[in-house]
PDB file of C-alpha atoms and ligand atoms in Angstrom:
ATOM      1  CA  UNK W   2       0.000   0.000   0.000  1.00  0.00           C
ATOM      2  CA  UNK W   3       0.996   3.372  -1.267  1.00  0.00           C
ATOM      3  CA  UNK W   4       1.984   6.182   1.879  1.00  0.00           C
ATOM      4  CA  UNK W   5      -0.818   8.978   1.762  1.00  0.00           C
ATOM      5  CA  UNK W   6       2.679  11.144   1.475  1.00  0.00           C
ATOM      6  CA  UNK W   7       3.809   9.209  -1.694  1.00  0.00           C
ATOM      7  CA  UNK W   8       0.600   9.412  -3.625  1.00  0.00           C
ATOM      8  CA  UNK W   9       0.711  12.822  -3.128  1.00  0.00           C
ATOM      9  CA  UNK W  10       4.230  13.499  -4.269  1.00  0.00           C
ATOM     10  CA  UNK W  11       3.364  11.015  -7.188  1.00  0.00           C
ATOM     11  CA  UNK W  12       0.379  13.140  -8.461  1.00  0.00           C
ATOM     12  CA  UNK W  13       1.501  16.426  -8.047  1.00  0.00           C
ATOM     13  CA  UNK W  14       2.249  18.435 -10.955  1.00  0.00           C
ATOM     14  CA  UNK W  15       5.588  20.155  -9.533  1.00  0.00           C
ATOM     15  CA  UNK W  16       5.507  23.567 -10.453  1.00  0.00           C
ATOM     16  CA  UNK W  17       7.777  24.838 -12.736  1.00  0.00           C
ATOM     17  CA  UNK W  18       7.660  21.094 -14.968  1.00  0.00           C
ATOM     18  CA  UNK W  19       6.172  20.481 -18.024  1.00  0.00           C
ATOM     19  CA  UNK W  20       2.967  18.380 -17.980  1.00  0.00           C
ATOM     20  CA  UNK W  21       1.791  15.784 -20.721  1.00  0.00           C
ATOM     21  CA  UNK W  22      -1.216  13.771 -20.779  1.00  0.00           C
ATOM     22  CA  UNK W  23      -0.412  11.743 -23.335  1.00  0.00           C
ATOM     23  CA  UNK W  24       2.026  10.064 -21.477  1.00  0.00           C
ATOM     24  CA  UNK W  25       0.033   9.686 -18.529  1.00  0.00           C
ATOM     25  CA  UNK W  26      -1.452   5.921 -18.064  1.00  0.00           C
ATOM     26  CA  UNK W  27      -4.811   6.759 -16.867  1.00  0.00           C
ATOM     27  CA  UNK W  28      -5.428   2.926 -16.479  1.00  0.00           C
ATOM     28  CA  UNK W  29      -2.975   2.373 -13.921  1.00  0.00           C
ATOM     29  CA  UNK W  30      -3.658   1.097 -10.302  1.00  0.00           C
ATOM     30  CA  UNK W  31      -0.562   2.078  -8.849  1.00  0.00           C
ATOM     31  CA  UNK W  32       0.103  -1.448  -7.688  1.00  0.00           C
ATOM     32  CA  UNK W  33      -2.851  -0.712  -5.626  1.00  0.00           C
ATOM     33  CA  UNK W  34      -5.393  -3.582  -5.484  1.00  0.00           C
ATOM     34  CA  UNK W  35      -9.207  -2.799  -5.455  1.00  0.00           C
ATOM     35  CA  UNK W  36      -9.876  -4.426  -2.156  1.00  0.00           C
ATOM     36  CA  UNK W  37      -7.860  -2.789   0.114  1.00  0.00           C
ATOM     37  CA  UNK W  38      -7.805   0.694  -1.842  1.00  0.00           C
ATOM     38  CA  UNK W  39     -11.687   0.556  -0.535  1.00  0.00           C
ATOM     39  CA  UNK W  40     -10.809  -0.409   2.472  1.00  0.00           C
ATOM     40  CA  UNK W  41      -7.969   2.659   2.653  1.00  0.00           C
ATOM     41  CA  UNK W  42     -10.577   5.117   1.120  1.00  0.00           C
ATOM     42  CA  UNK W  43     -12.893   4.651   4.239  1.00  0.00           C
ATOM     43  CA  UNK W  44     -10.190   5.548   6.356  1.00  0.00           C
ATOM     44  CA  UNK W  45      -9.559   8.447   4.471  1.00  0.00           C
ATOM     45  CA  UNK W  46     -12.857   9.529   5.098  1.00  0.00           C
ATOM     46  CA  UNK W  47     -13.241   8.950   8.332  1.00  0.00           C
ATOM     47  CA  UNK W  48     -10.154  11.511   8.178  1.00  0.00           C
ATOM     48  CA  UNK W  49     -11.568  14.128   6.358  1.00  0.00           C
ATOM     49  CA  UNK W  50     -15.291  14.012   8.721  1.00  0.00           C
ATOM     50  CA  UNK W  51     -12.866  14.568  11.277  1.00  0.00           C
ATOM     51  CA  UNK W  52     -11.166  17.657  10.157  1.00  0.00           C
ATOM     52  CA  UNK W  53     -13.828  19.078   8.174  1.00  0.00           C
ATOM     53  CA  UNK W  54     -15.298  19.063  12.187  1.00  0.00           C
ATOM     54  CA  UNK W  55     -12.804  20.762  12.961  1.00  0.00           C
ATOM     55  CA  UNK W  56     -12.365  23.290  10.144  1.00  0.00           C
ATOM     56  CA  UNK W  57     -15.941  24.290  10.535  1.00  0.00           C
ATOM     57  CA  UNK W  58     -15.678  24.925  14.286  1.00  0.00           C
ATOM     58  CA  UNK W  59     -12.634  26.658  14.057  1.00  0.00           C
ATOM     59  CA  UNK W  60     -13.849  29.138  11.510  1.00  0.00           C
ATOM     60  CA  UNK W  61     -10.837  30.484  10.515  1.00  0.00           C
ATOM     61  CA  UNK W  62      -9.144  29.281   7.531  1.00  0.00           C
ATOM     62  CA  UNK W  63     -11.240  27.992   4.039  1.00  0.00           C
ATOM     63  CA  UNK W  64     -10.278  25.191   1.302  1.00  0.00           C
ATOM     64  CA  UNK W  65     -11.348  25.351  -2.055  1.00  0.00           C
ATOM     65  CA  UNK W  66     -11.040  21.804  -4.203  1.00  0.00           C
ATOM     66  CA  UNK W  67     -11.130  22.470  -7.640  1.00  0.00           C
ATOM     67  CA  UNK W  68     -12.631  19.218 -10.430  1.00  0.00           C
ATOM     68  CA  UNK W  69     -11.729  19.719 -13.801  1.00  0.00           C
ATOM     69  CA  UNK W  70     -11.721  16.808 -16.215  1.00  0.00           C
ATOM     70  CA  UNK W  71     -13.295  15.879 -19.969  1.00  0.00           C
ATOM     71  CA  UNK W  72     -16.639  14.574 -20.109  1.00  0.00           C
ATOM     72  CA  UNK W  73     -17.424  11.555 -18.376  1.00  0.00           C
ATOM     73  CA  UNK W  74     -14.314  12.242 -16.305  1.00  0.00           C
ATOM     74  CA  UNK W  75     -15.668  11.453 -13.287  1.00  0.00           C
ATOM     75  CA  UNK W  76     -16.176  15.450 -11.519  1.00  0.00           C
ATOM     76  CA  UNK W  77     -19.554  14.199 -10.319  1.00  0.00           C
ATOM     77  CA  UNK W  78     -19.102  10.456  -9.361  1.00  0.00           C
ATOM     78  CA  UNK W  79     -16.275  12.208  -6.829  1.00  0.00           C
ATOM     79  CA  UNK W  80     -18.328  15.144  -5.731  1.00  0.00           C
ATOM     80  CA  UNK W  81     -21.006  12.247  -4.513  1.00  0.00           C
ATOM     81  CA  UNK W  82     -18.127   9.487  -3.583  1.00  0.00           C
ATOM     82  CA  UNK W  83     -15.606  11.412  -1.925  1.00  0.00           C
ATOM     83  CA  UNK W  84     -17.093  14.555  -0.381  1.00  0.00           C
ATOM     84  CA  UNK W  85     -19.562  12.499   1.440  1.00  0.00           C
ATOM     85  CA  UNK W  86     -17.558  12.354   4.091  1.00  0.00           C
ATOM     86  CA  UNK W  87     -18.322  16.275   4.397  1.00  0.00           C
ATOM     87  CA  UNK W  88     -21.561  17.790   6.748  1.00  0.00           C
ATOM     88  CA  UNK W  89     -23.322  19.584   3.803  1.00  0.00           C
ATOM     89  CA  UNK W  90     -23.080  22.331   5.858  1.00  0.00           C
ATOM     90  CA  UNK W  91     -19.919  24.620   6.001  1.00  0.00           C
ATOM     91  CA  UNK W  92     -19.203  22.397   2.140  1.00  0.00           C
ATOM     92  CA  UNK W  93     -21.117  24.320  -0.877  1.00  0.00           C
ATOM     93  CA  UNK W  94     -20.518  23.014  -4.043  1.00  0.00           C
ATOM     94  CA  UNK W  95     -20.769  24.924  -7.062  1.00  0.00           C
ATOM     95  CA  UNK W  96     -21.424  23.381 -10.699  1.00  0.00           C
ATOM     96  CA  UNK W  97     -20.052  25.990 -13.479  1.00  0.00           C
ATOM     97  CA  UNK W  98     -22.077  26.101 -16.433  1.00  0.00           C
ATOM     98  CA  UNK W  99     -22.062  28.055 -19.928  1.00  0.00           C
ATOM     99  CA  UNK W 100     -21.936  31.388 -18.775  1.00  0.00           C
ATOM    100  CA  UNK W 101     -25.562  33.698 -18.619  1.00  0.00           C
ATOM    101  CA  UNK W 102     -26.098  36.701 -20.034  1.00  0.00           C
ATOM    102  CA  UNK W 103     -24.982  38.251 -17.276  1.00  0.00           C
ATOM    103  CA  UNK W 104     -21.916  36.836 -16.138  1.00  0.00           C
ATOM    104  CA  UNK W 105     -20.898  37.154 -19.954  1.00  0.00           C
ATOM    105  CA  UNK W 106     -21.233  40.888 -18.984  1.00  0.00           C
ATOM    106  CA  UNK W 107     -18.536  40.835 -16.431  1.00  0.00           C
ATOM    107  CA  UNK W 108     -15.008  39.694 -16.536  1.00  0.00           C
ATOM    108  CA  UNK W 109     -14.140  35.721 -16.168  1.00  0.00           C
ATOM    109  CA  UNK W 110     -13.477  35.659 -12.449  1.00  0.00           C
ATOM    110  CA  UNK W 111     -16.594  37.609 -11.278  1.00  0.00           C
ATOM    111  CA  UNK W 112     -18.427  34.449 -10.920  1.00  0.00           C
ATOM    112  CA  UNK W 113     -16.191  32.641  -9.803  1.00  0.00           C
ATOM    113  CA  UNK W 114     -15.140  34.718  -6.993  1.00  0.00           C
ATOM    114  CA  UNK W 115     -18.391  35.205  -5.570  1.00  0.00           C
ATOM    115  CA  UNK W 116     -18.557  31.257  -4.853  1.00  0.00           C
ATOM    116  CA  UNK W 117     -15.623  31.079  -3.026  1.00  0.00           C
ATOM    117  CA  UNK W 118     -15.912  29.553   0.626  1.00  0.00           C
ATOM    118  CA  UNK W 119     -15.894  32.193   3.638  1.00  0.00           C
ATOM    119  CA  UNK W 120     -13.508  30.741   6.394  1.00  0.00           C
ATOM    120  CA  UNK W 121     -14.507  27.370   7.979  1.00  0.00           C
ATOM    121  CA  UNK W 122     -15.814  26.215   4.908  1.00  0.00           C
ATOM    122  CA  UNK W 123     -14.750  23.638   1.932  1.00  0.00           C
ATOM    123  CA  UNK W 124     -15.606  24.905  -1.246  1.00  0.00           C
ATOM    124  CA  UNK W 125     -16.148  22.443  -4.285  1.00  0.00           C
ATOM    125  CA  UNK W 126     -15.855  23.825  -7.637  1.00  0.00           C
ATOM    126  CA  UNK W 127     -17.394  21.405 -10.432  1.00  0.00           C
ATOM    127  CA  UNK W 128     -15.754  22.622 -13.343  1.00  0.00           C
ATOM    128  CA  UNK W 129     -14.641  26.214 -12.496  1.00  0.00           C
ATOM    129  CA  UNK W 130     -12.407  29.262 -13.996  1.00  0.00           C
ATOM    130  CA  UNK W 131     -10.117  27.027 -15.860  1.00  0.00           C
ATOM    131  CA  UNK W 132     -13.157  26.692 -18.497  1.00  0.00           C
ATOM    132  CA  UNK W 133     -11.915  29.899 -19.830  1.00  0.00           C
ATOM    133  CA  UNK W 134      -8.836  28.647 -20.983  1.00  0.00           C
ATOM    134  CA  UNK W 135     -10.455  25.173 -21.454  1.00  0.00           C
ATOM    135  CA  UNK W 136     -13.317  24.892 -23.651  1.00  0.00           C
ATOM    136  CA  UNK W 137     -13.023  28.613 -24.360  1.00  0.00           C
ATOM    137  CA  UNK W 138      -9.565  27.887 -26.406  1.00  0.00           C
ATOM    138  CA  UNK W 139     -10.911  25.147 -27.841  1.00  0.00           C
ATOM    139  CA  UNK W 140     -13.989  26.502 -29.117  1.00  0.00           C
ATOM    140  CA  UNK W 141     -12.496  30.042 -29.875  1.00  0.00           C
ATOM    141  CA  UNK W 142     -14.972  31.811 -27.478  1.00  0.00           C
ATOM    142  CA  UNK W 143     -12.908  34.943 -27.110  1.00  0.00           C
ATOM    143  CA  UNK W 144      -9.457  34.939 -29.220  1.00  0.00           C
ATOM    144  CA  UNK W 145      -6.069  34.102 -28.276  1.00  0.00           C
ATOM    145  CA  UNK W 146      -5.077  37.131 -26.981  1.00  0.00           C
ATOM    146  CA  UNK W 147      -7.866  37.045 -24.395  1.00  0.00           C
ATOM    147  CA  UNK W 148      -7.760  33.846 -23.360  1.00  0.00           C
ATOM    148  CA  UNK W 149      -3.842  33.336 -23.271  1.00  0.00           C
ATOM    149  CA  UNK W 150      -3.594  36.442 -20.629  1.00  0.00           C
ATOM    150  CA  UNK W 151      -6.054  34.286 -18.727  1.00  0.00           C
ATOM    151  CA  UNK W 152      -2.774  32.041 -17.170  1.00  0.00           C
ATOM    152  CA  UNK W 153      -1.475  34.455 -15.177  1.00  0.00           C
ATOM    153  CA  UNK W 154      -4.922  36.146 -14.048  1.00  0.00           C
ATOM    154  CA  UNK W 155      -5.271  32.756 -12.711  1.00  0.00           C
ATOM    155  CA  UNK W 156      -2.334  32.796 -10.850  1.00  0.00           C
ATOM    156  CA  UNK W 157      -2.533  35.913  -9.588  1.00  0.00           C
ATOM    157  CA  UNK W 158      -5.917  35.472  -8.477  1.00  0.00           C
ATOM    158  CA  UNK W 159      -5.619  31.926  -6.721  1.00  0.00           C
ATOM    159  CA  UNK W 160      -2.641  33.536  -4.878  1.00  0.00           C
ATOM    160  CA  UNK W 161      -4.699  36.300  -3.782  1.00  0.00           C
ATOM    161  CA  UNK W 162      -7.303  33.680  -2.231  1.00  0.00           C
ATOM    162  CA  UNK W 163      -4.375  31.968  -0.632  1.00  0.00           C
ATOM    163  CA  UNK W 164      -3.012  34.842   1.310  1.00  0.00           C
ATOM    164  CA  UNK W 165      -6.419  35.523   2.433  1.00  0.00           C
ATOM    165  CA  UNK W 166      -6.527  32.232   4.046  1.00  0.00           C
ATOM    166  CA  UNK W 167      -7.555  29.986   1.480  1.00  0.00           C
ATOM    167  CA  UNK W 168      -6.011  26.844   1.030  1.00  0.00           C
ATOM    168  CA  UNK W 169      -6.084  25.504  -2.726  1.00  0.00           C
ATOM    169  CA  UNK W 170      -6.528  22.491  -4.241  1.00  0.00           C
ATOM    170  CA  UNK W 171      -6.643  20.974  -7.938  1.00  0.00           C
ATOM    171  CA  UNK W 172      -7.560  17.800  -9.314  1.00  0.00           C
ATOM    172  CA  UNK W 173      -7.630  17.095 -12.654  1.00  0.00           C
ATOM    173  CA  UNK W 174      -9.453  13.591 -13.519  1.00  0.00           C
ATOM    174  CA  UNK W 175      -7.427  12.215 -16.144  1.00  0.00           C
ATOM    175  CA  UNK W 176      -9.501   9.616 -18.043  1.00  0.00           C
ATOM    176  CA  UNK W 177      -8.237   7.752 -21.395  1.00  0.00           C
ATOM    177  CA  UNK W 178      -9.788   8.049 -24.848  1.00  0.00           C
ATOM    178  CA  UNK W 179     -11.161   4.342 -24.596  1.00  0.00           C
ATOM    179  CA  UNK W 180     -12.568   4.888 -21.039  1.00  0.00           C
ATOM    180  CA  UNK W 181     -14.660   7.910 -22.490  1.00  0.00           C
ATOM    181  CA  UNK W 182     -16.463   5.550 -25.063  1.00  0.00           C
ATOM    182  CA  UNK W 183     -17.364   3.027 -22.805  1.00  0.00           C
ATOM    183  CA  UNK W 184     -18.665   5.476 -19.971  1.00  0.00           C
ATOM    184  CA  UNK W 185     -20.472   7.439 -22.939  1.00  0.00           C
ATOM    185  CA  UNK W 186     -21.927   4.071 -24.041  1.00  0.00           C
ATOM    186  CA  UNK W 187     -22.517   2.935 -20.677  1.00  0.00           C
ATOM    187  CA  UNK W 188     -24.584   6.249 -20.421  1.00  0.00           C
ATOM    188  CA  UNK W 189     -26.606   5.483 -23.317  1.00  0.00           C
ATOM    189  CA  UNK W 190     -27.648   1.983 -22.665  1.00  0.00           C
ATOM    190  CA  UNK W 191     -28.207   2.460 -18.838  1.00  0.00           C
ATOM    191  CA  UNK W 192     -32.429   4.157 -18.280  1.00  0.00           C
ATOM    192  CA  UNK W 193     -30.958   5.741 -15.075  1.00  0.00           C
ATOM    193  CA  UNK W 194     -27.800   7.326 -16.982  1.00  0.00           C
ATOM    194  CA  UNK W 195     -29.457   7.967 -20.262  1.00  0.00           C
ATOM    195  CA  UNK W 196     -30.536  11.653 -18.902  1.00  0.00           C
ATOM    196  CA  UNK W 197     -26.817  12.732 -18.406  1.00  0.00           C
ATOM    197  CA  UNK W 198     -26.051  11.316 -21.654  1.00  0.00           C
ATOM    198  CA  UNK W 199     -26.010  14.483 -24.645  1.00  0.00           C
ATOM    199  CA  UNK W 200     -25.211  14.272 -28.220  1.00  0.00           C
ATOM    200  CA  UNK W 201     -23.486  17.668 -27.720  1.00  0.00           C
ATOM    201  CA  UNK W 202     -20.734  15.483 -26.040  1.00  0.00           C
ATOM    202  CA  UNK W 203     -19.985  13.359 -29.293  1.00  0.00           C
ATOM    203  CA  UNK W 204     -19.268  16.851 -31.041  1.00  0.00           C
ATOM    204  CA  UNK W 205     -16.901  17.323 -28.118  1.00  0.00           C
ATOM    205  CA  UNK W 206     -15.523  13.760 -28.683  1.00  0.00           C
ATOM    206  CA  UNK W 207     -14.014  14.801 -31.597  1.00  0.00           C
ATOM    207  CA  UNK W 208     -12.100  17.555 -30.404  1.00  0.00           C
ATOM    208  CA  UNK W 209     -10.346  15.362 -27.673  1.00  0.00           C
ATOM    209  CA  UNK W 210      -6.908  16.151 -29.009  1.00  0.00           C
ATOM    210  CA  UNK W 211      -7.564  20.394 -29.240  1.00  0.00           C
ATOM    211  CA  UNK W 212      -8.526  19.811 -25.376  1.00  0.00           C
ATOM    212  CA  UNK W 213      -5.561  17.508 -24.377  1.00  0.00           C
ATOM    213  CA  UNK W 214      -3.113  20.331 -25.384  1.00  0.00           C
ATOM    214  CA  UNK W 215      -5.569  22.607 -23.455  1.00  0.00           C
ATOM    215  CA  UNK W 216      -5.143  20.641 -20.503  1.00  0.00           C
ATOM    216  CA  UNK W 217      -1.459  20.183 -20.983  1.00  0.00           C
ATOM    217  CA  UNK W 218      -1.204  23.844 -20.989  1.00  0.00           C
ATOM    218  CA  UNK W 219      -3.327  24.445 -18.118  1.00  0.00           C
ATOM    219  CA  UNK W 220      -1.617  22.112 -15.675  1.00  0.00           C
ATOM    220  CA  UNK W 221       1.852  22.885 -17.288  1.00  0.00           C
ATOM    221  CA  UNK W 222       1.171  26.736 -16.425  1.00  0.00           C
ATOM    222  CA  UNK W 223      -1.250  26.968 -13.399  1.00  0.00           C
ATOM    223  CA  UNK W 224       0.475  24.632 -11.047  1.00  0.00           C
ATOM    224  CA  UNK W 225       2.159  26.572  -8.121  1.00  0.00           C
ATOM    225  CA  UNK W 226       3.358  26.451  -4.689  1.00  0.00           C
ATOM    226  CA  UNK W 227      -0.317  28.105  -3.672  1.00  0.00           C
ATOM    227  CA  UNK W 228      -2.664  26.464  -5.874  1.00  0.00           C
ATOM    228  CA  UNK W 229      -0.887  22.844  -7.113  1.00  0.00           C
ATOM    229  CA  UNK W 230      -2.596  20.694  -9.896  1.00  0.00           C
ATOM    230  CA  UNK W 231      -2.928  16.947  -8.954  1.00  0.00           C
ATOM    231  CA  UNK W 232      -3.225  14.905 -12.008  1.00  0.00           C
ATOM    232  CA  UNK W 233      -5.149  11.851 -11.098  1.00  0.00           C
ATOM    233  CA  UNK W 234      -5.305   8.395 -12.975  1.00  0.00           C
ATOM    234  CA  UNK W 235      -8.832   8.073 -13.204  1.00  0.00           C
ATOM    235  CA  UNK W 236     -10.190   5.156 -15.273  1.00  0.00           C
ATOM    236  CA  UNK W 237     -10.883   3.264 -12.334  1.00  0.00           C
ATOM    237  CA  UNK W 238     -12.952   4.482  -9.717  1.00  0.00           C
ATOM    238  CA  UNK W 239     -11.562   3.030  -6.513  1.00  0.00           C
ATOM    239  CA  UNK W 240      -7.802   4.349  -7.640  1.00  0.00           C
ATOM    240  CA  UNK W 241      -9.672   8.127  -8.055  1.00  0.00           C
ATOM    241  CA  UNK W 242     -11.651   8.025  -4.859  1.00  0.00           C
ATOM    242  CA  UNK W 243      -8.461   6.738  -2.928  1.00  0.00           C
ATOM    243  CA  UNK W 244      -5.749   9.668  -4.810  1.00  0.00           C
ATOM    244  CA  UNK W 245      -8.359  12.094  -4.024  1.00  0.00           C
ATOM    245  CA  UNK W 246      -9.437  11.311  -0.306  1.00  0.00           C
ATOM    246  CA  UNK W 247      -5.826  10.912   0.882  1.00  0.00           C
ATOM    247  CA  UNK W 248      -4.824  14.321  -1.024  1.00  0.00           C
ATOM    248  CA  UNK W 249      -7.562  16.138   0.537  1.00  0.00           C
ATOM    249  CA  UNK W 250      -7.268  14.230   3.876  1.00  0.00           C
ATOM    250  CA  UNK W 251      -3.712  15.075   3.881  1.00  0.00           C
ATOM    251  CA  UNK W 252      -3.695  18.694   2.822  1.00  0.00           C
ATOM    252  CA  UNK W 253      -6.238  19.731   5.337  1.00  0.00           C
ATOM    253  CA  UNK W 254      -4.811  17.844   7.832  1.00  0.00           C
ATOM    254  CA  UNK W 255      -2.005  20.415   7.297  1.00  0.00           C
ATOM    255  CA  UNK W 256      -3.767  23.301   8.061  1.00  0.00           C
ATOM    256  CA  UNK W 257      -3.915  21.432  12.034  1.00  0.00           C
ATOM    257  CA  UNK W 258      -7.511  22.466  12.076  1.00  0.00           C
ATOM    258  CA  UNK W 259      -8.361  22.756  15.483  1.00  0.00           C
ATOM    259  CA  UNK W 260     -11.472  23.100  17.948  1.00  0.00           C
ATOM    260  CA  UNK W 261     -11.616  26.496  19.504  1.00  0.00           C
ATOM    261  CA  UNK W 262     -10.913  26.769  23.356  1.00  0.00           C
ATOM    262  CA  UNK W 263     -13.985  28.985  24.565  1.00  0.00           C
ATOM    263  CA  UNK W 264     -12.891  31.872  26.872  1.00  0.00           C
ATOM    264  CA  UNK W 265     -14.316  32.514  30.112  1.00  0.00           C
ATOM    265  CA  UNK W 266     -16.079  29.534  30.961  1.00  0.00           C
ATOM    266  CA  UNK W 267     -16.266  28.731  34.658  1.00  0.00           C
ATOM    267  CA  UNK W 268     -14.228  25.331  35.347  1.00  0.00           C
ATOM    268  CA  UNK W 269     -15.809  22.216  36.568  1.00  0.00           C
ATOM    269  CA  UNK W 270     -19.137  23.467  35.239  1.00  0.00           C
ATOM    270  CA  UNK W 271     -21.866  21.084  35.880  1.00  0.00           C
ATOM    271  CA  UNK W 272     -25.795  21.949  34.223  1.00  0.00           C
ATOM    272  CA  UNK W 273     -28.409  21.159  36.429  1.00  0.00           C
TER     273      UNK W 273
HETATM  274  P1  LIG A   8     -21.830  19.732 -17.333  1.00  0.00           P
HETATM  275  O1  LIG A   8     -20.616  19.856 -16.471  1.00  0.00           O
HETATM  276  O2  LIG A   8     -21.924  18.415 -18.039  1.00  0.00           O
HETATM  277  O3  LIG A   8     -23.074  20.096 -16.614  1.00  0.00           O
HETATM  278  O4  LIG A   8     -21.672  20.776 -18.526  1.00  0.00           O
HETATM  279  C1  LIG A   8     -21.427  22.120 -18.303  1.00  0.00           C
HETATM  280  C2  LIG A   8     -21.009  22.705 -19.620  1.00  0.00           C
HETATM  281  O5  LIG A   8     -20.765  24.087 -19.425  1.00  0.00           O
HETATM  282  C3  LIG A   8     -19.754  22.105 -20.190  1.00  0.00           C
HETATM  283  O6  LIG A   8     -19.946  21.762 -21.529  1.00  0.00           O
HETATM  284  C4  LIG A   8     -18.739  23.216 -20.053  1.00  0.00           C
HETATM  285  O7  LIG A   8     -17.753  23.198 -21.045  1.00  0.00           O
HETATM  286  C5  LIG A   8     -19.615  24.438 -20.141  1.00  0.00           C
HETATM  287  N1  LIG A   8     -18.966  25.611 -19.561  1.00  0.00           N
HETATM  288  C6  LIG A   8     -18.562  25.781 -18.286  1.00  0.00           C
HETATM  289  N2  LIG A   8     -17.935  26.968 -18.141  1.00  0.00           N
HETATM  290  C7  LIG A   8     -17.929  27.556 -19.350  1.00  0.00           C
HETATM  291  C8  LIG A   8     -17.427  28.788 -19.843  1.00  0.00           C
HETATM  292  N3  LIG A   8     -16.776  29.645 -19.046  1.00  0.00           N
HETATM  293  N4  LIG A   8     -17.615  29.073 -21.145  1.00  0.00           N
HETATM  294  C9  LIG A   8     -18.258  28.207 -21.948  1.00  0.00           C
HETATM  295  N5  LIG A   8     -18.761  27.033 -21.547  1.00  0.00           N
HETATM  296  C10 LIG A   8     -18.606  26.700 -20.272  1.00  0.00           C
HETATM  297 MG1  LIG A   9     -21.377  16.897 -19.244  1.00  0.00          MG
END
């Protein structure tokens, strides 16, 4: 079994290095078997109840988890796997969509900014700011001189959040070509998947390579000491919900979250 420390160090995108997908094996387990990576996942989450506890009682410092990942990636399957282990409360999550009218009308980060969590709280961004240099490159949204400013606005901006108090971090789901057909098909065939399943997504499909050198750029650029990029192996499930727990478990347990001491209460108080 993997230390929680090595996973981490094996994921990381260290800032400052190059990143490339395509020689990432998204189908690997690590030398992890399924059994006991289960097994290690609820212990991560018993973890993570623990210090999200105390996080929210302590009310002083926030975490924001970013998801980004291709269709079918797995952003939801982890929001509902992995941040169970959260109290609803003191954990919004917020889904980023095509943009409305109105947040067109403002600049990138507006909406984004206004989701972030207050102190106590861990914020979950499904999808998030990295669309707009993301699907918004790929699709030509805004030209190249808009969107390739957009790296270091990120930068800037996640490092403002961090010396606020925020404590960053990024996962991107890495998923293979292959995997994407089969969960896409899988989609289709299963009545209780068919919903999420969009035709819109087969367009997408086809641009797979235009997004993999979006993503390469992305993590290549955006990964820093305040905000890192994990890149996580992602075709199977259990490795995913393992990487991501023990990150997150980890990370937050290095913030030493603790419960405050109240002031001023009498000592040997007994409530009759
Ligand atoms: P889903 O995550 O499946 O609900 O889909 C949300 C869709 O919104 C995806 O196709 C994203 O690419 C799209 N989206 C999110 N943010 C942006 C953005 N800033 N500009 C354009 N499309 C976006
Ligand atoms: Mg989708």
């Amino acid at each position: 079994m993997a230390r929680p420390t090595a996973l981490r160090t094996a994921l990381q995108v260290k800032p400052g290095s190059r990143m490339r997908l395509a020689k990432l094996d998204a189908d690997t387990t690590m030398g992890l078997e399924k059994a006991s990576a289960v097994a290690a996942t609820q212990v991560q989450m018993e973890r993570l109840r623990d210090l999200q506890d105390r996080l929210w009682a302590e009310a002083r410092q926030s975490v924001l988890v970013v998801l980004q990942g291709i269709d079918a990636a797995g952003k939801d399957g982890t929001i509902a796997k992995v941040m169970e282990a959260f109290n609803p409360q003191g954990c919004p999550v917020s889904s980023f969509k095509v943009p409305t009218a109105e947040e067109l009308a403002h600049d990138f980060l507006w909406r984004v900014h206004k989701r972030t969590p207050g102190k106590g709280e861990i914020g979950i961004f499904n999808r998030s700011h990295y669309e707009d240099v993301l699907v918004v490159r790929v699709h030509g949204l805004a030209p190249r001189r808009v969107w390739s400013k957009r790296y270091d606005q990120i930068n800037a901006f996640e490092r403002t959040l961090a010396e606020g108090g925020t404590t960053i971090v990024k996962f991107f789901l890495a998923i293979d070509r292959d995997e994407q057909r089969k969960r896409f098909q899988d989609r289709y065939d299963d009545p209780r998947k068919r919903w999420k399943f969009k035709v819109g997504d087969l367009d997408e499909r086809k641009l797979w390579d235009d997004y993999q050198a979006a993503f390469d750029e992305a993590l290549t650029r955006t990964s820093t000491p305040w905000a890192p990029w994990y890149v996580i192996p992602s075709n199977r499930n259990w490795l995913r919900n393992l990487a991501v727990s023990t990150i997150l478990a980890d990370t937050i347990a290095g913030l030493r979250p603790a419960y405050p001491k109240p002031p001023d209460l009498p000592p040997d108080l007994v409530i009759e």
